[in-house]
Coordinates of C-alpha atoms in Angstrom, one line a residue:
X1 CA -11.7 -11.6 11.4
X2 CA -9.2 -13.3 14.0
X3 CA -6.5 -10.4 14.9
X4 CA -2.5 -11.5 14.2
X5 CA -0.6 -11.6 17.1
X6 CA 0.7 -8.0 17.4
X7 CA 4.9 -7.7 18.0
X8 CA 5.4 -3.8 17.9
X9 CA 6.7 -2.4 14.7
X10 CA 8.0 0.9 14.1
X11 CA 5.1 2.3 12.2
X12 CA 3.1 1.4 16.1
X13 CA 5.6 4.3 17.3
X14 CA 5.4 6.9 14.3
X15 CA 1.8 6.7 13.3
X16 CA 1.9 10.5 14.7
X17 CA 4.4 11.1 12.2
X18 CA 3.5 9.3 9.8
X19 CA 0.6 11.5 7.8
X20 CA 3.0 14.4 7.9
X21 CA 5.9 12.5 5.9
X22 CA 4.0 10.6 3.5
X23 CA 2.0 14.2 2.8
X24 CA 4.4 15.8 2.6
X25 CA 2.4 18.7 4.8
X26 CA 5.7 20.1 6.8
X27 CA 8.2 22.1 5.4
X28 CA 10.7 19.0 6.3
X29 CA 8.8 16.2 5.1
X30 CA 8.6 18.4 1.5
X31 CA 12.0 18.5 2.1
X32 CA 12.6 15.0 2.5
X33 CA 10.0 13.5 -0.4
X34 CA 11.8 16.2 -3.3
X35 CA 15.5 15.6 -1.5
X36 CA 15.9 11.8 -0.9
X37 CA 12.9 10.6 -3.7
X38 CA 12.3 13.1 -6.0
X39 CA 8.4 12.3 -6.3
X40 CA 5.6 13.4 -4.6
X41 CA 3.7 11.0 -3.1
X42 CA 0.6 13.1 -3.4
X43 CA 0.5 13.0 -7.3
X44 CA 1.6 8.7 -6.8
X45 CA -1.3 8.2 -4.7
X46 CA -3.8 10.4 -7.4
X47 CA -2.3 8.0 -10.0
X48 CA -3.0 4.7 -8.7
X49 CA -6.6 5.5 -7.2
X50 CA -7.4 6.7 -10.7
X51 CA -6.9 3.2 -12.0
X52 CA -10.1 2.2 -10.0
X53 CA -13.3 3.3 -11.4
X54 CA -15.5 5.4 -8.9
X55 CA -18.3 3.0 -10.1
X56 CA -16.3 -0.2 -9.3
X57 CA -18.8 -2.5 -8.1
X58 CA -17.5 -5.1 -5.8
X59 CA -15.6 -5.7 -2.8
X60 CA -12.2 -4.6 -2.3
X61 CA -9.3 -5.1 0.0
X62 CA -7.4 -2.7 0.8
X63 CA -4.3 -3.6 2.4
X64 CA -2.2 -1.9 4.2
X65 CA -5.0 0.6 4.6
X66 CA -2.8 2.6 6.8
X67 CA -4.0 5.7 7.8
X68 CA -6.6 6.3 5.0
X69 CA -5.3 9.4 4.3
X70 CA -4.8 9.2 0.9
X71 CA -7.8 7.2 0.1
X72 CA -10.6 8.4 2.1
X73 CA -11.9 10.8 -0.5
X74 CA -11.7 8.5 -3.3
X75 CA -13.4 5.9 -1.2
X76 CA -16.6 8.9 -0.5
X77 CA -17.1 8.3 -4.3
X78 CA -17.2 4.7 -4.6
X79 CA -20.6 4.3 -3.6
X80 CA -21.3 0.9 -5.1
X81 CA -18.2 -0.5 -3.4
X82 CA -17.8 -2.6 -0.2
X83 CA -14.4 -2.0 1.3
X84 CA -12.4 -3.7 4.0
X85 CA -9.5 -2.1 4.7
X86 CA -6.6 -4.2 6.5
X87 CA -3.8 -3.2 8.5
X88 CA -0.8 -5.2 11.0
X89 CA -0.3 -1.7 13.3
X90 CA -3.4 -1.0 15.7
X91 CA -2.4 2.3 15.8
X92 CA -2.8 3.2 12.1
X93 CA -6.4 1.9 12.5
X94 CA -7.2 4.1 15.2
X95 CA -6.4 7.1 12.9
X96 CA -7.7 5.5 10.1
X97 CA -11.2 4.7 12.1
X98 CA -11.4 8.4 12.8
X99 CA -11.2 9.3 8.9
X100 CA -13.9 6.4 8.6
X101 CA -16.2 8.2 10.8
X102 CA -15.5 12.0 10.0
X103 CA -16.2 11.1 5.9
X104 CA -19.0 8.8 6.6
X105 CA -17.9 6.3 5.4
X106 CA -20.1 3.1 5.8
X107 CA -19.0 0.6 3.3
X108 CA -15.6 0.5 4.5
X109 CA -15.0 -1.8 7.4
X110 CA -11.5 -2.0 9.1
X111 CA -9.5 -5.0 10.4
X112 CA -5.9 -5.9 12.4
X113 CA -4.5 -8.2 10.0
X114 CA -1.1 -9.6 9.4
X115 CA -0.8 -9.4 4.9
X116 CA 1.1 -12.8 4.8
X117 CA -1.8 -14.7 6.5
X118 CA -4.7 -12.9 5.5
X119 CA -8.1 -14.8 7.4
X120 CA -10.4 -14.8 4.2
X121 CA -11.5 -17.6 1.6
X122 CA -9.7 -18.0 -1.6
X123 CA -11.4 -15.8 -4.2
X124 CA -13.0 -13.5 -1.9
X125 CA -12.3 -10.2 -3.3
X126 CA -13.4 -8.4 -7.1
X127 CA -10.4 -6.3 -6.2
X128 CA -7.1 -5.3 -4.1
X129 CA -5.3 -2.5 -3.6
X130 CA -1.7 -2.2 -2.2
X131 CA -0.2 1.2 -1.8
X132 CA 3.4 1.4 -0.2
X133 CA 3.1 -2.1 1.7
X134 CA 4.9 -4.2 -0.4
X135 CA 8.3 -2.4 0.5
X136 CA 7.4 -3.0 4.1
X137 CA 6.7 -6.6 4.1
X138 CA 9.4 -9.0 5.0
X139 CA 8.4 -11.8 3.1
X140 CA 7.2 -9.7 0.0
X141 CA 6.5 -13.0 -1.9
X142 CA 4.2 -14.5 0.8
X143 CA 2.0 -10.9 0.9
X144 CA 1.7 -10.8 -2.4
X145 CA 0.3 -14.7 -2.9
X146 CA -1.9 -14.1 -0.3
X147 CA -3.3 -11.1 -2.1
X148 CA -3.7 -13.2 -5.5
X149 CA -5.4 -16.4 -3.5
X150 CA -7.8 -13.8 -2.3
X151 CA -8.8 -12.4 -4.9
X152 CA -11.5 -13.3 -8.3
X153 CA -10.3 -14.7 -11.6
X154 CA -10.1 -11.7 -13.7
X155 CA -10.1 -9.3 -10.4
X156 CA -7.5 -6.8 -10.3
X157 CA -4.4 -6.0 -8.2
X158 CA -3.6 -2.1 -8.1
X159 CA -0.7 -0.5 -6.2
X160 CA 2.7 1.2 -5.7
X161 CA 5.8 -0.2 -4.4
X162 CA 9.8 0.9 -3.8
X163 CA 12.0 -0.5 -6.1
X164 CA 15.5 -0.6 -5.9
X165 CA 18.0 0.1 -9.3
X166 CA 16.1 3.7 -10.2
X167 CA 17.4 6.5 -8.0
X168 CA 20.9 6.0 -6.3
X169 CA 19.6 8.5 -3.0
X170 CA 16.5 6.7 -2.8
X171 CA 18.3 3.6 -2.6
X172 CA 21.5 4.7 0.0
X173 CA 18.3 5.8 2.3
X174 CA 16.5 2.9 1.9
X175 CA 19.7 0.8 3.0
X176 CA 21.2 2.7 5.5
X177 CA 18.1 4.2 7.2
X178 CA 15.0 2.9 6.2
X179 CA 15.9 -0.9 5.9
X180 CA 18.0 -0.4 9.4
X181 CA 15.0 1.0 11.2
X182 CA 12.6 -1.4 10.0
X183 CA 10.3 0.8 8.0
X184 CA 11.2 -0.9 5.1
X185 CA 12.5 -4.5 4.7
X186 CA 14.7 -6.2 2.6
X187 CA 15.1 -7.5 0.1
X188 CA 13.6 -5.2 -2.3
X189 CA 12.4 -5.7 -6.2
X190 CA 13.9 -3.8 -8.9
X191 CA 10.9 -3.1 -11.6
X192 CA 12.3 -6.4 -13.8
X193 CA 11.8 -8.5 -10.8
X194 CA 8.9 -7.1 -9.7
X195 CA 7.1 -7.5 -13.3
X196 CA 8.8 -11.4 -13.3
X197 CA 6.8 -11.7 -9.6
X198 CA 3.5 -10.2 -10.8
X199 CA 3.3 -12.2 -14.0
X200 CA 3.8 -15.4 -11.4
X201 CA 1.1 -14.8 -9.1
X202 CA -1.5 -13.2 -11.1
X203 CA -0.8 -13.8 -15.2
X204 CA -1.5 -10.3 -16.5
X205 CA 0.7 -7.4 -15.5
X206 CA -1.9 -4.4 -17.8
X207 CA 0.6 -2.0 -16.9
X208 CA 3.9 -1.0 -14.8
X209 CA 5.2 2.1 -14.7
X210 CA 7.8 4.1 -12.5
X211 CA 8.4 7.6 -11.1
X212 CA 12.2 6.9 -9.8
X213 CA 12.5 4.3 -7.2
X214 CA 7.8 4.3 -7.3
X215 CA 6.9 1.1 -9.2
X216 CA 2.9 1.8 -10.4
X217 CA 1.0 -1.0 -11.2
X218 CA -2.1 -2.7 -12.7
X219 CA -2.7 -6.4 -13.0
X220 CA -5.5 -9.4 -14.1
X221 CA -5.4 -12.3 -12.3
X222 CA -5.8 -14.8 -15.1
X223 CA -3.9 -17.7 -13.4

């Protein structure tokens, strides 16, 4: 896979951070997930990768992959899978090319790749997965056609996005910090706009659900 041309983002300069936050593993980032989201990411995570079957048989994208470190151990059980796990920051890879060889795990293969261009043929995947990407993107509507031209008629798209509308704190942060620092960019969905996007691109939304500002999400592609 041909590498995007790499312009520095701010998740290349707090992938040491980054685990620790989205774990919620310190005392501060506990503080931060409960305070400012009222969710924990942990228990998101658990919810979405239960949509996939441990049996799936296929190949899936992952994308952002990030630093694996909420999928890794799902990704131990899904023996019959072939994964390739996709990321724009080199740095997340690194980490996320460690957990690959500390779990074993073969059938994943990890690429630099920029989500609004995405270097595979149209109906490549049986499945994708998107976990707290799609809040980061800047043009959220590009990412997310790419991931439906890539993937099967009647594959499925799983994942977990911000949404804006549900949680007043959630959403002062994500425009006065997160949005400022480029972590997250705007504009953001609110779930009725996200659903409207999803039916678009793929035809079948099977479920959407939210835990405060944390869209969760299932869909067909039947277009």
């Amino acid at each position: 896979m041909k590498k995007a041309k790499q312009h520095p983002s701010p998740y290349h300069k707090n992938v040491d951070r980054y685990d620790d936050v989205i774990t919620g593993r310190r005392w501060w980032s506990r503080l931060y997930m409960h305070s400012f989201w009222g969710v924990d990411d942990n228990a998101i995570a658990e919810e979405v990768l239960a949509k996939i079957p441990d049996d799936f048989s296929g190949h899936l994208l992952d994308i952002p992959v990030g630093t694996a470190v909420f999928t890794c151990e799902k990704y131990k059980r899904m023996s019959h899978t072939r994964i390739t796990g996709v990321d724009y920051a080199e740095p997340m890879l690194e980490i996320a090319r460690s957990r690959k060889e500390a779990h074993g795990l073969e059938l994943l293969t990890l690429s630099q790749g920029d989500a609004t261009s995405l270097a595979y043929a149209d109906e490549t995947f049986d499945g994708v997965l998107t976990m707290n990407g799609i809040h980061a993107f800047p043009d959220k509507h590009r990412a997310l056609s790419e991931m439906a031209r890539v993937l099967k008629s009647g594959g499925r798209l799983y994942g977990c996005t911000y949404v804006t509308g549900q949680r007043p704190m959630a959403d002062l942060l994500v425009r006065l910090v997160l949005d400022k620092t480029g972590l997250f960019a705007p504009s953001h969905y609110t779930l009725e706009s996200l659903r409207d996007e999803l039916e678009a691109l793929f035809g079948t939304v099977i479920s959407l659900t939210h835990h405060r500002s944390i869209a969760i999400f299932e869909c067909r592609k039947t277009k």
